[in-house]
């Protein structure tokens, strides 16, 4: 990092900064100009907090050189990470599609929807058994029973299953029943949860928090990777802005930005971004065109009666037409589905 001292910093102050740099395990590179003194702190600065120097009276500003995330960065690993999940490949040439209801509401509906999305070409099944609801009075999910239904849907269709983990105490259950663990937007910075999934080797979908920056998303991914689990899939699902025409604002630019900054696969969830089923198809097409490695969409056979997120859920026929559309877009950008 580069530490710029205030004009008129005394020799004693310069020395105190130099000592602090050395004490932090970094080397000093001193540059004394006519007006300013600049100290280069050389070495792996990621373990040293810039605030450690900013707090000193003689310091004007501190400029980190390295990105604060390491293991998940493109600099650390140039090639795209490709995940093999059962017999599916994520992050390779083909765009993958996660589809299923917001919540697993029961056996019949889950199996029915699973059959429908499989028929239209989905790659993975999604469905929440533990639901993060804004209201404590809303449907909270079927819990373990929901996980068992998802496992049955996987056996029946051959589609691997992704489902959300909300509580560290449930991790063994998810490892047992699910193929991919989802960390939802509301828990993107639940660091205990991130650490726990980092200790397992299950692939993790990390959804972007609704008010999180791209850098914060990557720092959360770094939490998981730092525990040894590099099987991480990042998911843009819309962020909160002043705009009220959609449930969230789909940050399409996050997709190419993430692809530049990280080697991890990146997927997009246009359902939670849009909040309205009639917008989902267009946003899904845009996401594929912008380089997403996959799409996650909510599908329900009776959205009017859904226990969560009905308005944004595609009916199976609409899902089938979305699949055709993103198939055409992915072919146009040199990928298949
Ligand atoms: C979900 O996938 O159903 C969900 C709750 O998503 P998010 O965490 O992005 O709101
Ligand atoms: Mn949902």
CSV table of C-alpha atoms and ligand atoms in Angstrom, one decimal:
chain,number,residue,atom,x,y,z
A,1,UNK,CA,0.0,0.0,0.0
A,2,UNK,CA,1.0,3.6,-0.5
A,3,UNK,CA,0.9,5.9,2.6
A,4,UNK,CA,0.9,9.6,1.8
A,5,UNK,CA,2.0,11.8,4.7
A,6,UNK,CA,0.7,15.3,5.3
A,7,UNK,CA,2.9,18.2,4.3
A,8,UNK,CA,5.3,19.1,7.0
A,9,UNK,CA,5.4,15.6,8.6
A,10,UNK,CA,8.4,15.6,10.9
A,11,UNK,CA,11.3,13.2,10.9
A,12,UNK,CA,10.0,11.7,14.1
A,13,UNK,CA,6.6,11.1,12.5
A,14,UNK,CA,8.1,9.6,9.4
A,15,UNK,CA,10.1,7.2,11.5
A,16,UNK,CA,7.0,6.2,13.5
A,17,UNK,CA,5.1,5.3,10.3
A,18,UNK,CA,8.2,3.4,9.1
A,19,UNK,CA,8.3,1.4,12.3
A,20,UNK,CA,4.6,0.6,12.1
A,21,UNK,CA,5.0,-0.6,8.5
A,22,UNK,CA,7.9,-2.9,9.6
A,23,UNK,CA,6.0,-4.1,12.7
A,24,UNK,CA,3.1,-5.1,10.3
A,25,UNK,CA,5.5,-7.4,8.5
A,26,UNK,CA,5.9,-5.2,5.4
A,27,UNK,CA,9.0,-3.5,4.0
A,28,UNK,CA,9.5,0.2,3.8
A,29,UNK,CA,10.1,2.1,0.5
A,30,UNK,CA,10.6,5.8,1.4
A,31,UNK,CA,10.2,8.5,-1.2
A,32,UNK,CA,10.9,12.1,0.0
A,33,UNK,CA,9.7,14.8,-2.3
A,34,UNK,CA,10.0,18.5,-1.9
A,35,UNK,CA,6.5,18.8,-0.5
A,36,UNK,CA,5.4,15.3,0.4
A,37,UNK,CA,6.8,12.2,1.8
A,38,UNK,CA,5.3,8.9,0.5
A,39,UNK,CA,6.0,5.6,2.1
A,40,UNK,CA,5.5,2.4,0.1
A,41,UNK,CA,4.6,-0.6,2.3
A,42,UNK,CA,5.8,-3.6,0.3
A,43,UNK,CA,4.6,-7.1,0.8
A,44,UNK,CA,1.2,-8.9,1.3
A,45,UNK,CA,-0.8,-6.0,2.6
A,46,UNK,CA,-4.1,-7.9,2.7
A,47,UNK,CA,-3.6,-8.8,6.4
A,48,UNK,CA,-3.0,-5.2,7.3
A,49,UNK,CA,-5.9,-2.8,7.7
A,50,UNK,CA,-5.4,0.6,6.0
A,51,UNK,CA,-7.1,2.2,9.1
A,52,UNK,CA,-4.1,1.1,11.1
A,53,UNK,CA,-2.2,3.9,9.4
A,54,UNK,CA,-5.0,6.3,8.6
A,55,UNK,CA,-5.5,6.8,12.3
A,56,UNK,CA,-2.0,8.4,12.6
A,57,UNK,CA,-2.1,12.2,12.7
A,58,UNK,CA,0.7,12.7,10.1
A,59,UNK,CA,-1.0,10.4,7.5
A,60,UNK,CA,-3.1,12.0,4.8
A,61,UNK,CA,-4.3,9.0,3.0
A,62,UNK,CA,-3.6,5.3,2.4
A,63,UNK,CA,-4.0,3.6,-0.9
A,64,UNK,CA,-4.1,-0.2,-1.0
A,65,UNK,CA,-2.6,-1.7,-4.1
A,66,UNK,CA,-3.8,-5.3,-3.9
A,67,UNK,CA,-7.5,-6.2,-3.9
A,68,UNK,CA,-8.7,-7.1,-0.5
A,69,UNK,CA,-10.0,-10.5,-1.8
A,70,UNK,CA,-7.3,-12.9,-2.8
A,71,UNK,CA,-8.4,-16.6,-3.3
A,72,UNK,CA,-11.5,-15.6,-5.4
A,73,UNK,CA,-9.7,-13.0,-7.6
A,74,UNK,CA,-8.8,-13.4,-11.2
A,75,UNK,CA,-5.2,-12.4,-10.4
A,76,UNK,CA,-5.0,-15.5,-8.1
A,77,UNK,CA,-6.5,-17.9,-10.7
A,78,UNK,CA,-6.8,-16.8,-14.3
A,79,UNK,CA,-8.9,-19.7,-15.7
A,80,UNK,CA,-12.6,-19.8,-15.1
A,81,UNK,CA,-13.6,-22.1,-12.3
A,82,UNK,CA,-15.7,-25.0,-13.7
A,83,UNK,CA,-17.8,-27.0,-11.2
A,84,UNK,CA,-18.9,-30.5,-11.7
A,85,UNK,CA,-22.1,-31.2,-9.8
A,86,UNK,CA,-23.2,-34.8,-10.2
A,87,UNK,CA,-23.3,-35.1,-13.9
A,88,UNK,CA,-23.8,-31.4,-14.6
A,89,UNK,CA,-21.1,-28.8,-15.4
A,90,UNK,CA,-21.4,-25.2,-14.3
A,91,UNK,CA,-19.1,-22.4,-15.5
A,92,UNK,CA,-18.2,-24.2,-18.8
A,93,UNK,CA,-19.3,-23.5,-22.3
A,94,UNK,CA,-22.9,-24.1,-21.6
A,95,UNK,CA,-25.3,-21.8,-19.8
A,96,UNK,CA,-27.1,-23.6,-17.0
A,97,UNK,CA,-30.6,-23.0,-15.7
A,98,UNK,CA,-31.9,-23.5,-12.1
A,99,UNK,CA,-35.6,-23.6,-11.9
A,100,UNK,CA,-38.3,-24.4,-9.4
A,101,UNK,CA,-40.7,-22.9,-6.9
A,102,UNK,CA,-39.7,-20.2,-4.4
A,103,UNK,CA,-40.8,-22.6,-1.6
A,104,UNK,CA,-41.3,-26.3,-1.5
A,105,UNK,CA,-45.0,-26.2,-0.5
A,106,UNK,CA,-45.8,-29.9,-0.8
A,107,UNK,CA,-44.8,-33.2,-2.5
A,108,UNK,CA,-47.3,-33.1,-5.4
A,109,UNK,CA,-46.5,-29.5,-6.5
A,110,UNK,CA,-42.8,-30.0,-6.2
A,111,UNK,CA,-42.7,-33.2,-8.3
A,112,UNK,CA,-45.1,-31.7,-10.8
A,113,UNK,CA,-42.9,-28.6,-11.2
A,114,UNK,CA,-39.8,-30.7,-11.3
A,115,UNK,CA,-41.2,-32.7,-14.2
A,116,UNK,CA,-42.2,-29.6,-16.1
A,117,UNK,CA,-38.8,-27.8,-15.8
A,118,UNK,CA,-36.9,-31.0,-16.6
A,119,UNK,CA,-39.0,-31.4,-19.8
A,120,UNK,CA,-38.2,-27.8,-20.8
A,121,UNK,CA,-34.4,-28.4,-20.3
A,122,UNK,CA,-33.6,-27.1,-16.8
A,123,UNK,CA,-30.2,-28.2,-15.5
A,124,UNK,CA,-30.8,-27.9,-11.7
A,125,UNK,CA,-33.8,-27.8,-9.4
A,126,UNK,CA,-34.3,-25.1,-6.9
A,127,UNK,CA,-36.8,-24.8,-4.0
A,128,UNK,CA,-36.7,-23.4,-0.5
A,129,UNK,CA,-37.3,-25.6,2.5
A,130,UNK,CA,-36.1,-23.0,5.0
A,131,UNK,CA,-37.5,-19.6,3.9
A,132,UNK,CA,-36.2,-16.2,5.0
A,133,UNK,CA,-39.5,-14.3,5.2
A,134,UNK,CA,-40.0,-10.6,6.0
A,135,UNK,CA,-43.0,-11.4,8.2
A,136,UNK,CA,-42.9,-14.0,11.0
A,137,UNK,CA,-46.5,-14.8,10.1
A,138,UNK,CA,-45.7,-15.8,6.5
A,139,UNK,CA,-45.1,-19.4,5.5
A,140,UNK,CA,-41.6,-20.3,6.8
A,141,UNK,CA,-41.1,-23.4,4.7
A,142,UNK,CA,-41.5,-27.1,5.3
A,143,UNK,CA,-38.1,-27.6,6.8
A,144,UNK,CA,-36.7,-31.2,6.8
A,145,UNK,CA,-39.9,-32.4,5.1
A,146,UNK,CA,-39.1,-30.0,2.2
A,147,UNK,CA,-35.6,-31.3,1.9
A,148,UNK,CA,-36.9,-34.9,1.7
A,149,UNK,CA,-39.3,-33.8,-1.1
A,150,UNK,CA,-36.4,-32.1,-3.0
A,151,UNK,CA,-34.3,-35.3,-2.7
A,152,UNK,CA,-37.2,-37.3,-4.1
A,153,UNK,CA,-37.6,-34.8,-7.0
A,154,UNK,CA,-33.9,-35.2,-7.7
A,155,UNK,CA,-34.2,-39.0,-7.8
A,156,UNK,CA,-37.1,-38.7,-10.1
A,157,UNK,CA,-35.7,-36.2,-12.6
A,158,UNK,CA,-31.9,-36.6,-12.2
A,159,UNK,CA,-31.7,-32.8,-11.6
A,160,UNK,CA,-29.3,-31.8,-8.8
A,161,UNK,CA,-31.0,-29.7,-6.1
A,162,UNK,CA,-30.1,-26.3,-4.7
A,163,UNK,CA,-31.8,-25.1,-1.5
A,164,UNK,CA,-31.2,-22.3,1.1
A,165,UNK,CA,-29.4,-22.6,4.4
A,166,UNK,CA,-30.4,-20.0,7.0
A,167,UNK,CA,-29.0,-21.5,10.2
A,168,UNK,CA,-25.6,-23.1,10.9
A,169,UNK,CA,-27.4,-25.8,13.0
A,170,UNK,CA,-29.0,-27.1,9.8
A,171,UNK,CA,-25.8,-27.5,7.8
A,172,UNK,CA,-25.6,-31.3,8.3
A,173,UNK,CA,-29.1,-31.7,7.0
A,174,UNK,CA,-28.4,-29.7,3.9
A,175,UNK,CA,-25.1,-31.5,3.2
A,176,UNK,CA,-27.1,-34.8,3.4
A,177,UNK,CA,-30.1,-33.8,1.2
A,178,UNK,CA,-28.9,-31.0,-1.1
A,179,UNK,CA,-26.3,-30.8,-3.9
A,180,UNK,CA,-25.9,-27.1,-3.7
A,181,UNK,CA,-26.3,-24.9,-0.6
A,182,UNK,CA,-27.8,-21.5,-1.3
A,183,UNK,CA,-26.9,-18.5,1.0
A,184,UNK,CA,-29.6,-16.0,0.5
A,185,UNK,CA,-29.3,-12.2,0.0
A,186,UNK,CA,-30.3,-11.6,3.6
A,187,UNK,CA,-27.5,-13.7,4.8
A,188,UNK,CA,-24.7,-12.6,2.5
A,189,UNK,CA,-22.9,-11.1,5.4
A,190,UNK,CA,-23.8,-13.7,8.0
A,191,UNK,CA,-20.1,-14.5,8.6
A,192,UNK,CA,-20.7,-17.5,10.8
A,193,UNK,CA,-22.9,-19.1,8.1
A,194,UNK,CA,-20.2,-18.3,5.5
A,195,UNK,CA,-17.5,-19.9,7.6
A,196,UNK,CA,-19.6,-23.0,8.2
A,197,UNK,CA,-20.3,-23.6,4.5
A,198,UNK,CA,-16.7,-22.9,3.8
A,199,UNK,CA,-15.7,-25.9,5.9
A,200,UNK,CA,-17.8,-28.2,3.8
A,201,UNK,CA,-17.1,-29.1,0.2
A,202,UNK,CA,-20.6,-28.6,-1.1
A,203,UNK,CA,-21.0,-26.1,-3.9
A,204,UNK,CA,-22.4,-22.8,-2.5
A,205,UNK,CA,-24.6,-20.3,-4.4
A,206,UNK,CA,-23.8,-17.0,-2.7
A,207,UNK,CA,-26.5,-14.4,-3.5
A,208,UNK,CA,-25.7,-10.7,-3.5
A,209,UNK,CA,-27.1,-8.9,-0.6
A,210,UNK,CA,-29.8,-6.4,-1.6
A,211,UNK,CA,-27.6,-3.4,-0.5
A,212,UNK,CA,-24.2,-5.0,-1.0
A,213,UNK,CA,-21.5,-3.8,-3.4
A,214,UNK,CA,-19.8,-6.1,-5.8
A,215,UNK,CA,-16.7,-5.8,-3.5
A,216,UNK,CA,-18.7,-6.8,-0.5
A,217,UNK,CA,-20.0,-9.8,-2.4
A,218,UNK,CA,-16.5,-10.9,-3.3
A,219,UNK,CA,-15.3,-10.4,0.3
A,220,UNK,CA,-18.1,-12.7,1.5
A,221,UNK,CA,-17.0,-15.3,-1.2
A,222,UNK,CA,-13.5,-14.9,0.2
A,223,UNK,CA,-14.8,-15.9,3.7
A,224,UNK,CA,-16.1,-19.2,2.2
A,225,UNK,CA,-12.9,-19.8,0.1
A,226,UNK,CA,-10.7,-19.0,3.1
A,227,UNK,CA,-12.1,-22.0,4.9
A,228,UNK,CA,-11.1,-24.3,2.0
A,229,UNK,CA,-14.3,-24.4,-0.1
A,230,UNK,CA,-13.7,-22.9,-3.5
A,231,UNK,CA,-16.9,-24.3,-5.0
A,232,UNK,CA,-18.7,-21.0,-5.0
A,233,UNK,CA,-21.2,-19.6,-7.5
A,234,UNK,CA,-22.0,-15.9,-7.3
A,235,UNK,CA,-25.5,-14.7,-7.9
A,236,UNK,CA,-26.7,-11.3,-8.9
A,237,UNK,CA,-30.4,-11.0,-7.8
A,238,UNK,CA,-31.1,-7.3,-8.0
A,239,UNK,CA,-30.3,-4.6,-5.5
A,240,UNK,CA,-32.3,-1.9,-3.8
A,241,UNK,CA,-32.4,1.5,-5.5
A,242,UNK,CA,-34.8,4.4,-5.6
A,243,UNK,CA,-36.6,2.7,-8.5
A,244,UNK,CA,-40.0,1.2,-7.6
A,245,UNK,CA,-41.1,-0.1,-11.0
A,246,UNK,CA,-39.5,-3.4,-10.2
A,247,UNK,CA,-39.0,-5.3,-6.9
A,248,UNK,CA,-35.2,-4.7,-7.1
A,249,UNK,CA,-33.0,-3.2,-9.7
A,250,UNK,CA,-31.3,-5.8,-11.8
A,251,UNK,CA,-27.6,-4.8,-11.8
A,252,UNK,CA,-26.7,-6.2,-15.2
A,253,UNK,CA,-23.3,-4.5,-15.1
A,254,UNK,CA,-22.4,-6.6,-12.1
A,255,UNK,CA,-22.2,-9.6,-14.4
A,256,UNK,CA,-19.3,-8.5,-16.6
A,257,UNK,CA,-17.7,-6.7,-13.7
A,258,UNK,CA,-17.7,-9.9,-11.6
A,259,UNK,CA,-16.4,-11.9,-14.6
A,260,UNK,CA,-13.5,-9.6,-14.7
A,261,UNK,CA,-12.7,-9.6,-11.0
A,262,UNK,CA,-13.2,-13.2,-10.2
A,263,UNK,CA,-12.7,-16.7,-11.7
A,264,UNK,CA,-15.8,-18.0,-10.0
A,265,UNK,CA,-18.9,-18.8,-12.0
A,266,UNK,CA,-21.6,-16.1,-12.0
A,267,UNK,CA,-25.3,-16.6,-12.4
A,268,UNK,CA,-28.3,-14.2,-12.4
A,269,UNK,CA,-31.7,-14.5,-10.8
A,270,UNK,CA,-34.1,-12.3,-12.8
A,271,UNK,CA,-37.1,-13.4,-10.7
A,272,UNK,CA,-36.1,-11.7,-7.5
A,273,UNK,CA,-34.8,-8.8,-9.4
A,274,UNK,CA,-38.0,-8.2,-11.4
A,275,UNK,CA,-40.6,-9.3,-8.9
A,276,UNK,CA,-43.0,-9.6,-11.9
A,277,UNK,CA,-43.2,-12.7,-14.0
A,278,UNK,CA,-43.7,-10.8,-17.3
A,279,UNK,CA,-40.3,-9.2,-17.0
A,280,UNK,CA,-38.3,-12.3,-16.1
A,281,UNK,CA,-37.8,-13.6,-19.7
A,282,UNK,CA,-36.3,-10.3,-20.9
A,283,UNK,CA,-34.0,-10.0,-18.0
A,284,UNK,CA,-32.9,-13.6,-18.3
A,285,UNK,CA,-32.0,-13.0,-22.0
A,286,UNK,CA,-30.1,-9.9,-21.1
A,287,UNK,CA,-28.2,-11.8,-18.4
A,288,UNK,CA,-27.1,-14.5,-20.8
A,289,UNK,CA,-26.1,-11.9,-23.4
A,290,UNK,CA,-24.0,-10.1,-20.6
A,291,UNK,CA,-22.0,-13.3,-19.9
A,292,UNK,CA,-23.9,-15.0,-17.1
A,293,UNK,CA,-22.9,-18.7,-16.6
A,294,UNK,CA,-26.4,-19.5,-15.6
A,295,UNK,CA,-29.9,-18.3,-14.7
A,296,UNK,CA,-32.0,-19.0,-11.7
A,297,UNK,CA,-35.8,-18.6,-12.1
A,298,UNK,CA,-38.8,-19.3,-10.0
A,299,UNK,CA,-41.4,-21.5,-11.6
A,300,UNK,CA,-44.8,-22.4,-10.1
A,301,UNK,CA,-47.7,-24.5,-11.5
A,302,UNK,CA,-50.2,-22.3,-9.8
A,303,UNK,CA,-48.6,-18.9,-9.1
A,304,UNK,CA,-51.9,-17.4,-7.9
A,305,UNK,CA,-51.9,-19.8,-5.0
A,306,UNK,CA,-48.2,-19.8,-4.3
A,307,UNK,CA,-47.2,-19.4,-0.6
A,308,UNK,CA,-44.3,-17.2,-1.5
A,309,UNK,CA,-43.2,-15.1,-4.5
A,310,UNK,CA,-46.2,-16.0,-6.7
A,311,UNK,CA,-46.2,-12.7,-8.7
A,312,UNK,CA,-42.7,-13.3,-10.0
A,313,UNK,CA,-43.1,-17.1,-10.7
A,314,UNK,CA,-43.3,-18.3,-14.3
A,315,UNK,CA,-45.9,-20.7,-15.2
A,316,UNK,CA,-44.4,-23.8,-16.9
A,317,UNK,CA,-45.5,-22.7,-20.4
A,318,UNK,CA,-43.7,-19.4,-19.9
A,319,UNK,CA,-40.7,-21.1,-18.6
A,320,UNK,CA,-40.6,-23.2,-21.7
A,321,UNK,CA,-40.7,-20.1,-23.9
A,322,UNK,CA,-37.9,-18.5,-21.7
A,323,UNK,CA,-35.8,-21.6,-22.3
A,324,UNK,CA,-36.2,-21.2,-26.1
A,325,UNK,CA,-35.3,-17.5,-25.9
A,326,UNK,CA,-32.2,-17.9,-23.8
A,327,UNK,CA,-31.2,-20.9,-25.9
A,328,UNK,CA,-31.2,-18.5,-28.9
A,329,UNK,CA,-29.3,-15.8,-27.0
A,330,UNK,CA,-26.7,-18.2,-25.7
A,331,UNK,CA,-26.1,-19.6,-29.2
A,332,UNK,CA,-25.7,-16.0,-30.5
A,333,UNK,CA,-23.0,-15.3,-27.9
A,334,UNK,CA,-21.1,-18.5,-28.7
A,335,UNK,CA,-22.5,-20.7,-25.9
A,336,UNK,CA,-25.2,-23.3,-25.7
A,337,UNK,CA,-27.6,-24.3,-23.0
B,1,LIG,C1,-35.0,-17.2,-3.0
B,1,LIG,O1,-34.1,-17.6,-3.8
B,1,LIG,O2,-36.1,-17.7,-2.9
B,1,LIG,C2,-34.6,-16.0,-2.1
B,1,LIG,C3,-35.2,-15.9,-0.9
B,1,LIG,O3,-33.8,-15.2,-2.8
B,1,LIG,P1,-33.0,-13.9,-2.2
B,1,LIG,O4,-32.2,-14.4,-1.1
B,1,LIG,O5,-32.2,-13.5,-3.4
B,1,LIG,O6,-34.0,-12.9,-1.8
B,2,LIG,MN1,-38.3,-16.4,-3.8
